[in-house]
Tab-separated table of C-alpha atoms in Angstrom:
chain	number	residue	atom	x	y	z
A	1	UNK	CA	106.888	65.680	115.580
A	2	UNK	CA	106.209	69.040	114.741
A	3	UNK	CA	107.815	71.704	112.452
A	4	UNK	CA	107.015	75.520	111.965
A	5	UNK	CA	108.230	76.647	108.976
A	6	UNK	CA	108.318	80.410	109.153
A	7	UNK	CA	108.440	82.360	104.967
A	8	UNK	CA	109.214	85.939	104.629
A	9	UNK	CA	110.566	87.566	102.131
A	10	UNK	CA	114.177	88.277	101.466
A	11	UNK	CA	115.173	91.471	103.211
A	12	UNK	CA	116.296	93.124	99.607
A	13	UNK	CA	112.538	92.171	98.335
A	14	UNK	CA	109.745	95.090	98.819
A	15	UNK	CA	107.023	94.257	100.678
A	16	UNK	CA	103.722	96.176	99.564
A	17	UNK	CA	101.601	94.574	102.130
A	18	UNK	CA	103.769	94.846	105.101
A	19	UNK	CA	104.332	98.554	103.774
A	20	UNK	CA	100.292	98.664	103.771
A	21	UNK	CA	99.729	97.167	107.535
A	22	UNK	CA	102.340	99.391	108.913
A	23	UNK	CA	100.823	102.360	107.473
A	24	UNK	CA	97.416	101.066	109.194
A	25	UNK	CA	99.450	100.613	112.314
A	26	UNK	CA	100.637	104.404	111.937
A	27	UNK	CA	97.234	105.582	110.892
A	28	UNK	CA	95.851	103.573	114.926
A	29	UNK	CA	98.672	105.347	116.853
A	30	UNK	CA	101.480	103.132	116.507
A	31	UNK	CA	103.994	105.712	115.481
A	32	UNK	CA	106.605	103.340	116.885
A	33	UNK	CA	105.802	100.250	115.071
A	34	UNK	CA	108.912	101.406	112.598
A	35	UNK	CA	108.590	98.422	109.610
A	36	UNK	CA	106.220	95.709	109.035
A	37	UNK	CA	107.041	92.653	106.996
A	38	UNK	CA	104.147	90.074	106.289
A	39	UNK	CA	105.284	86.264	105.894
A	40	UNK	CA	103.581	82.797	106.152
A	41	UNK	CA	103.138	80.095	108.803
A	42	UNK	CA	103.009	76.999	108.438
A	43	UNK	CA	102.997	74.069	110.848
A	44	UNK	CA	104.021	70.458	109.493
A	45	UNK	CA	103.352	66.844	111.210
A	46	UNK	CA	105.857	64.991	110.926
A	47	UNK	CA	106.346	61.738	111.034
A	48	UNK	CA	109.975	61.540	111.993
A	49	UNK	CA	112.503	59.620	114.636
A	50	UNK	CA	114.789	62.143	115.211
A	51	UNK	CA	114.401	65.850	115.321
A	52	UNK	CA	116.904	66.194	112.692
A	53	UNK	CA	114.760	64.018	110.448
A	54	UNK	CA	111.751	66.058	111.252
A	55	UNK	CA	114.123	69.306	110.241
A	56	UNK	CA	115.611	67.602	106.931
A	57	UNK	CA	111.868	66.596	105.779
A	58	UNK	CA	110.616	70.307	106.566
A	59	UNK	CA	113.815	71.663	104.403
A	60	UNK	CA	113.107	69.800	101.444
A	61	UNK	CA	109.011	70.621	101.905
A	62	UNK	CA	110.045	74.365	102.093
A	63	UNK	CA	112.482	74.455	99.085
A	64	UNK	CA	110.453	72.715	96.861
A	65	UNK	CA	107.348	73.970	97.853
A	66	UNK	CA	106.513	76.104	101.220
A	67	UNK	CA	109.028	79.005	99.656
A	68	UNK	CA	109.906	80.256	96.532
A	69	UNK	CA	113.748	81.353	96.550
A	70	UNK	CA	113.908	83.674	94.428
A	71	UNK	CA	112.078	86.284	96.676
A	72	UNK	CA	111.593	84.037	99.867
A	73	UNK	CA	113.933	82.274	102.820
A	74	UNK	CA	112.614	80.366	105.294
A	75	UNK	CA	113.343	79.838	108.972
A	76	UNK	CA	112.364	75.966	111.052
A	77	UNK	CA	111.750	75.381	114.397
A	78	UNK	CA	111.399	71.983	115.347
A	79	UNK	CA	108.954	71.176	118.678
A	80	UNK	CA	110.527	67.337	119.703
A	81	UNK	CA	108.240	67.326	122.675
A	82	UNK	CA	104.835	67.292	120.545
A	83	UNK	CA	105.795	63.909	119.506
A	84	UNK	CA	103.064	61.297	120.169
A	85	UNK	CA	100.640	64.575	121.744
A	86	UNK	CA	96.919	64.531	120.638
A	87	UNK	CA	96.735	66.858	117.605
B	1	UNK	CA	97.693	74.744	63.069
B	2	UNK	CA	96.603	73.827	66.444
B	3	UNK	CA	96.805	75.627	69.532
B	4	UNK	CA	96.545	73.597	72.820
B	5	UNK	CA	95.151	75.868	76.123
B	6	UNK	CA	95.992	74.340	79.062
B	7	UNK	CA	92.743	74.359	81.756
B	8	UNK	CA	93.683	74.223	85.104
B	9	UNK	CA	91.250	74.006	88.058
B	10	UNK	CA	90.571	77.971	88.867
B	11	UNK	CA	91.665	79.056	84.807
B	12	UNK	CA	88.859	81.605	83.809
B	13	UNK	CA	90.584	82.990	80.309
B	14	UNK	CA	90.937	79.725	79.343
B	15	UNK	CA	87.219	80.014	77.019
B	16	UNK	CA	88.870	84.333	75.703
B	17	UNK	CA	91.926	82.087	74.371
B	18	UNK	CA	90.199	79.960	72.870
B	19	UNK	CA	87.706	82.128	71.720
B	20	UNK	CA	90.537	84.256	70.403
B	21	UNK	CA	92.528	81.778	68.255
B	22	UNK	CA	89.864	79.119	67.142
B	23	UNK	CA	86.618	82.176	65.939
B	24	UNK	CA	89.242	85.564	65.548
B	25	UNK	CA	92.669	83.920	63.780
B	26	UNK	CA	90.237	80.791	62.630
B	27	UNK	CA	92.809	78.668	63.850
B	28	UNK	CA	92.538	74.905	65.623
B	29	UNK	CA	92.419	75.214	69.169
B	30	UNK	CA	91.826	72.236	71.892
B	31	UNK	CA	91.818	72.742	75.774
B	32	UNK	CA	93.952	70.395	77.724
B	33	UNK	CA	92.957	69.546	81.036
B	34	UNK	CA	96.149	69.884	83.427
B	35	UNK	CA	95.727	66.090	84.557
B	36	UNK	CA	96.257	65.186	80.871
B	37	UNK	CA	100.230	64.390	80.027
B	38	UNK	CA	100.395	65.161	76.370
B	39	UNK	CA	99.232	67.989	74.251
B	40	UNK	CA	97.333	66.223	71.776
B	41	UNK	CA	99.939	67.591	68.535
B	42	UNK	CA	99.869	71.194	69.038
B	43	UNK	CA	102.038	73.546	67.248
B	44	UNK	CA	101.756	76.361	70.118
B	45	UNK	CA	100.479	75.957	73.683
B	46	UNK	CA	99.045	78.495	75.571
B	47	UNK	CA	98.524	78.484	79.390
B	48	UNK	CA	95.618	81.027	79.910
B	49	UNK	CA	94.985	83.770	83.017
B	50	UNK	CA	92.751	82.953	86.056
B	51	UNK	CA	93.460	81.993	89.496
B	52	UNK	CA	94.948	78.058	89.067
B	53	UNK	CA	94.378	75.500	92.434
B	54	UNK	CA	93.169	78.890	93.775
B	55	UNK	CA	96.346	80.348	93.492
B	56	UNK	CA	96.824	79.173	97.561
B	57	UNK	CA	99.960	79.457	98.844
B	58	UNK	CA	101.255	81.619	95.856
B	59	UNK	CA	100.365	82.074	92.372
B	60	UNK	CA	101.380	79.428	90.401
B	61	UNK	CA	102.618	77.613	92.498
B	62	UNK	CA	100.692	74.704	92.622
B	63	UNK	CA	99.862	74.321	89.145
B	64	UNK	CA	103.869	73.719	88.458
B	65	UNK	CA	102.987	70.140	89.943
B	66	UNK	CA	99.980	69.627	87.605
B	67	UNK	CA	100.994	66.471	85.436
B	68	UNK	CA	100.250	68.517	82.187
B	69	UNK	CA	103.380	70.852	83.081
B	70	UNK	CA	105.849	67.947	82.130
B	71	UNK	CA	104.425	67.742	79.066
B	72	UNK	CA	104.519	71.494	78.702
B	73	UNK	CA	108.762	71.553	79.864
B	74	UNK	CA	109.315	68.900	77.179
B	75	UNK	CA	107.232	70.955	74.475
B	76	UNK	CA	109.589	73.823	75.623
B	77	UNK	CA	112.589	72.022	75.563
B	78	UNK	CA	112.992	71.298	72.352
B	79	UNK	CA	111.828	74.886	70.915
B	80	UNK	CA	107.868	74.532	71.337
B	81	UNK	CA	106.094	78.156	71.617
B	82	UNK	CA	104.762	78.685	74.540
B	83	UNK	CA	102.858	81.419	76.024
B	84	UNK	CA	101.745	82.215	79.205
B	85	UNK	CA	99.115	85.182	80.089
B	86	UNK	CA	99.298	86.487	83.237
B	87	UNK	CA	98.010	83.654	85.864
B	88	UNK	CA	99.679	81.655	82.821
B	89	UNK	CA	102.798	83.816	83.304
B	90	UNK	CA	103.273	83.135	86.685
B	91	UNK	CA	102.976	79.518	86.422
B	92	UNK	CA	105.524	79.999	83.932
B	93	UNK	CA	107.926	81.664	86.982
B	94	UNK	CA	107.106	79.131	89.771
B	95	UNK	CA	108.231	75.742	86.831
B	96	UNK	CA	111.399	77.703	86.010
B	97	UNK	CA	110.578	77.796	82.605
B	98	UNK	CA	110.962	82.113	82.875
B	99	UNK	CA	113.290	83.777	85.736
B	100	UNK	CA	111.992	85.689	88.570
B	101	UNK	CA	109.102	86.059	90.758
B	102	UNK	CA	105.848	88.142	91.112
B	103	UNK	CA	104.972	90.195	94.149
B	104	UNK	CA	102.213	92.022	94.912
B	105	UNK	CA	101.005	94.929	92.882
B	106	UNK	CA	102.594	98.045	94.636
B	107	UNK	CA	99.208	99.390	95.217
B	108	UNK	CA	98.428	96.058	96.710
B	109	UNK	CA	95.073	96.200	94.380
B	110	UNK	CA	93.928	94.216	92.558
B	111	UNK	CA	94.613	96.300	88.828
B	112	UNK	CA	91.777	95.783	86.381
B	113	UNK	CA	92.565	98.359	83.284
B	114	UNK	CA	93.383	98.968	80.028
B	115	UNK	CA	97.003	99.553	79.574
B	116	UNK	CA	99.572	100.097	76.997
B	117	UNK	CA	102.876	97.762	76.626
B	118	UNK	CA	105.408	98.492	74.124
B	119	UNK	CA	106.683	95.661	71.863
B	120	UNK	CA	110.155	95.312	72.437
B	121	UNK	CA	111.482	92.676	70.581
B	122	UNK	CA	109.673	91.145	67.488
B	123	UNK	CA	111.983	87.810	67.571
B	124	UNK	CA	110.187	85.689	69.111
B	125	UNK	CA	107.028	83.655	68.000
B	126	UNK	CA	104.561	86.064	70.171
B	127	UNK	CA	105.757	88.860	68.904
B	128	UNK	CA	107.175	88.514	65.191
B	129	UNK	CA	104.608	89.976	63.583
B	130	UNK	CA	104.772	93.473	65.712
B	131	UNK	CA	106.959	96.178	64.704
B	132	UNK	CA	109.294	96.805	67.119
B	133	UNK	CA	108.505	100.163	69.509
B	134	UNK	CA	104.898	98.858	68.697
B	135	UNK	CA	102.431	100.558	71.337
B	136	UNK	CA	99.451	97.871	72.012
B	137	UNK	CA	96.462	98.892	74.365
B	138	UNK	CA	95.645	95.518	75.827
B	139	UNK	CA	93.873	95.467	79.704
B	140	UNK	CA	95.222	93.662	82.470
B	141	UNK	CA	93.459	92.174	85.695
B	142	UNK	CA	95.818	90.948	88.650
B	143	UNK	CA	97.094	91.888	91.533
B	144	UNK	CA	99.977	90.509	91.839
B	145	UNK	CA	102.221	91.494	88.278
B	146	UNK	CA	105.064	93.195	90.222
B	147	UNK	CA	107.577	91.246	88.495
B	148	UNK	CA	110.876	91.040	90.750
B	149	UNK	CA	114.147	89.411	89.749
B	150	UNK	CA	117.321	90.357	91.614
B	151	UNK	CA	119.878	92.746	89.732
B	152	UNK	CA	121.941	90.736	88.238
B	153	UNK	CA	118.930	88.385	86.728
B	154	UNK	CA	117.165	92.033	85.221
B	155	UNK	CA	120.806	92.875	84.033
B	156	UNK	CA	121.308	89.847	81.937
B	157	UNK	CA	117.377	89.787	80.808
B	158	UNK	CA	118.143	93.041	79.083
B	159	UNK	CA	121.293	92.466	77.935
B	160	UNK	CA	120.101	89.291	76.288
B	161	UNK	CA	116.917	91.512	74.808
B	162	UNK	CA	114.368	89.237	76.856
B	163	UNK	CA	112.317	92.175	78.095
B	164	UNK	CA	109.714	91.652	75.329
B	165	UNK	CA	106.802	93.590	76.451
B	166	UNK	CA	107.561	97.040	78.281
B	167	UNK	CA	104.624	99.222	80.376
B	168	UNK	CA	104.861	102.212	78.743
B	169	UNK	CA	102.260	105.670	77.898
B	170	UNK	CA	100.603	105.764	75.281
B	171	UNK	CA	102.968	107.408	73.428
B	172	UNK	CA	105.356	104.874	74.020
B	173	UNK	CA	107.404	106.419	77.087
B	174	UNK	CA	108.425	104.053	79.418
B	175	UNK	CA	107.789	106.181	82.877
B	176	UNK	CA	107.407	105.284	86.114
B	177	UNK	CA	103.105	106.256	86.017
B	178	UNK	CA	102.856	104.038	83.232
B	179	UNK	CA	103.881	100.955	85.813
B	180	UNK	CA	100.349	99.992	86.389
B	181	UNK	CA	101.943	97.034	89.471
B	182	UNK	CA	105.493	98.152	90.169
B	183	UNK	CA	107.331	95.800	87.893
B	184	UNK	CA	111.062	96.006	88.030
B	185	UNK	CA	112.211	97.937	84.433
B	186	UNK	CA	108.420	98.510	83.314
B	187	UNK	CA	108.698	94.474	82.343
B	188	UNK	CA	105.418	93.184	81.324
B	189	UNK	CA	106.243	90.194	79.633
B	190	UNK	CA	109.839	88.497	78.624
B	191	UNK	CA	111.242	85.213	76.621
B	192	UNK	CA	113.001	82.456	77.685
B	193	UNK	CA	117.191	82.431	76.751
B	194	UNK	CA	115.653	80.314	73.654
B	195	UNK	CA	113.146	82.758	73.012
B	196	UNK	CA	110.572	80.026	72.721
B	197	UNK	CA	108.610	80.397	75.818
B	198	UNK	CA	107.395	83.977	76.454
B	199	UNK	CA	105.182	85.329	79.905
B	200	UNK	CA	103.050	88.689	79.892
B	201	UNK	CA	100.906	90.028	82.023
B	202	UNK	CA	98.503	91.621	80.301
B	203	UNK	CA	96.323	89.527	78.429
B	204	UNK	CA	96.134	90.208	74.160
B	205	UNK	CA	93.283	87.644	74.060
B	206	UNK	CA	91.162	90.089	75.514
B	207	UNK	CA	91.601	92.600	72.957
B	208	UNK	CA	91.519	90.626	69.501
B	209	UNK	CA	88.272	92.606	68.333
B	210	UNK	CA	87.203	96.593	68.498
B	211	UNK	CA	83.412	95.733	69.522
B	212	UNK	CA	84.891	94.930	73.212
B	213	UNK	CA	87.362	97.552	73.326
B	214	UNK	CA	90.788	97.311	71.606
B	215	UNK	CA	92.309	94.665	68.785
B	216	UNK	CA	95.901	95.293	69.516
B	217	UNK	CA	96.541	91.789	71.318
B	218	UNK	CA	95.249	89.764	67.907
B	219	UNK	CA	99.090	90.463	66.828
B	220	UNK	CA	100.329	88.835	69.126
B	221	UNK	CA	98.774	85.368	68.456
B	222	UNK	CA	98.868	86.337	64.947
B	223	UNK	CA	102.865	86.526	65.538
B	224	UNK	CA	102.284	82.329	66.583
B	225	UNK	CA	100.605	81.477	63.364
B	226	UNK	CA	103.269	83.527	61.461
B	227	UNK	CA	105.843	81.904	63.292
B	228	UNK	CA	104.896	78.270	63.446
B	229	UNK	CA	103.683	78.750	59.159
B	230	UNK	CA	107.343	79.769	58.490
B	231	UNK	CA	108.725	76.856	60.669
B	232	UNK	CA	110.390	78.639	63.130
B	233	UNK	CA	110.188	77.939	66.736
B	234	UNK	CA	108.301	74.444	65.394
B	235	UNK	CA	107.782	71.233	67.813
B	236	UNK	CA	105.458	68.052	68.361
B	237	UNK	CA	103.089	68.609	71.106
């Protein structure tokens, strides 16, 4: 089964290099791009019955590890229907 | 006295610590590997700059699971004096063993410059032998040092006189151009509650003798020495 763990930074957190790529974004043309925040991506195989196993497994992964909570939350979407796919 | 210095995979100051203490104080110094799990009887353990595990995912934050760090929580635990410098700072952050988090420098560059810190606090054993208000020139190389905590967690840092190392001019003014990275308050470098465990940025082991620049950082290993000789802030490694 597959999880996508999705880290940004908390909204109250500044984000230089969000700040940065929007600025690039204004400097292309993009004057209505109005706020960029940069985050991470990760995708997790999981070996897991249910898809609320998969989801309890990817919480644990992404407090102890994938995020740091003092300036990061995390989203997880769990994909049931990858289970048993070729990678 | 001994100082351990912890060598993770990716530490590059690990050799200017131990450079620093063992030829400049002419102190006993020993590098731990981070797959070791004790510190071989040091008084003081230092975890040195560089770029641990590669710093993937974020700084520090692998090298919290290195088996060397239990040894390091236990040394801290019961009063041991540690100090981290900069890479060693944020490993510091990511094991819990110093509040907050580092973001990226707000000039998302990476900063690599002399800078001056003011000594805010002179009790704790990295910084008992400064006089407080102390200016030190000491350089700093990272790009991310934009320490972050949330309001409350600054508030109670500087009520509690943890903010031990201030970003400040050269005359000692702590102003918002003298923030080389952003950091929340000027902080460059704070204790633990216990005041045993301190984090900087900037790195004093680089600037321990005038022929490479500045010798304001030798005071604060000197400050170790003093400390552990008087038998304060004294454990088993």
């Amino acid at each position: 089964m597959r999880a996508r763990v999705f880290v940004t930074l908390k909204p109250s957190v500044f984000d230089p290099q969000g700040t940065m790529v929007a600025e690039a974004l204004h400097t292309l043309g993009y004057a209505a791009v109005k706020d960029v925040r940069q985050g991470k991506y990760f995708e997790l195989e999981i070996d897991a019955r249910t898809p609320d196993e998969a989801r309890r497994i990817a919480a644990e992964a992404a407090d102890k590890l994938l995020a740091n909570p003092v300036i990061e939350s995390y989203r997880i979407e769990v994909e049931a229907s990858s289970a048993g796919a070729a990678a | 006295m001994k100082f351990a210095v912890v060598v993770f995979p990716g530490s590059n100051c690990d050799h200017d610590a131990y450079y620093a203490v063992k030829h400049v104080l002419g102190q006993d110094a020993a590098f731990v590997w981070h797959k070791d799990t004790s510190l071989a009887g040091a008084d003081v353990v230092i975890l040195p700059g560089g770029f641990a595990h590669g710093d993937y995912l974020r700084t520090g934050a692998i090298a919290r699971f290195s088996p060397i760090m239990q040894a390091v929580r236990r040394f801290a635990d019961v009063g041991g004096p540690v100090l981290g410098i900069c890479n060693g700072f944020q490993v510091l952050l990511e094991a819990g063993l110093l509040p907050g988090a580092m973001l990226r420098n707000r000039s998302v560059k990476f900063q690599c410059e002399h800078v001056f810190v003011r000594v805010e606090q002179t009790d704790t054993p990295f910084s008992t032998a400064c006089r407080q208000g102390q200016v030190l020139k000491i350089p700093i190389a990272h790009g991310e040092g934009n320490y972050y905590a949330e309001p409350a967690v600054v508030e109670r840092l500087e009520q509690n006189r943890q903010v031990i190392f201030r970003y400040t001019t050269a005359a000692g003014a702590a102003t918002p151009d003298a923030n080389p990275n952003g950091s929340v308050n000027n902080i460059a470098g704070l204790c633990s509650e216990a005041r045993n465990v301190v984090g900087l940025m900037p790195h004093p082991e680089r600037a321990c003798e005038l022929a490479i620049g500045s010798a304001d950082g030798l005071v604060v290993l000197e400050s170790a020495v003093k400390s552990v000789t008087r038998g304060a802030f004294a454990a088993a490694g």
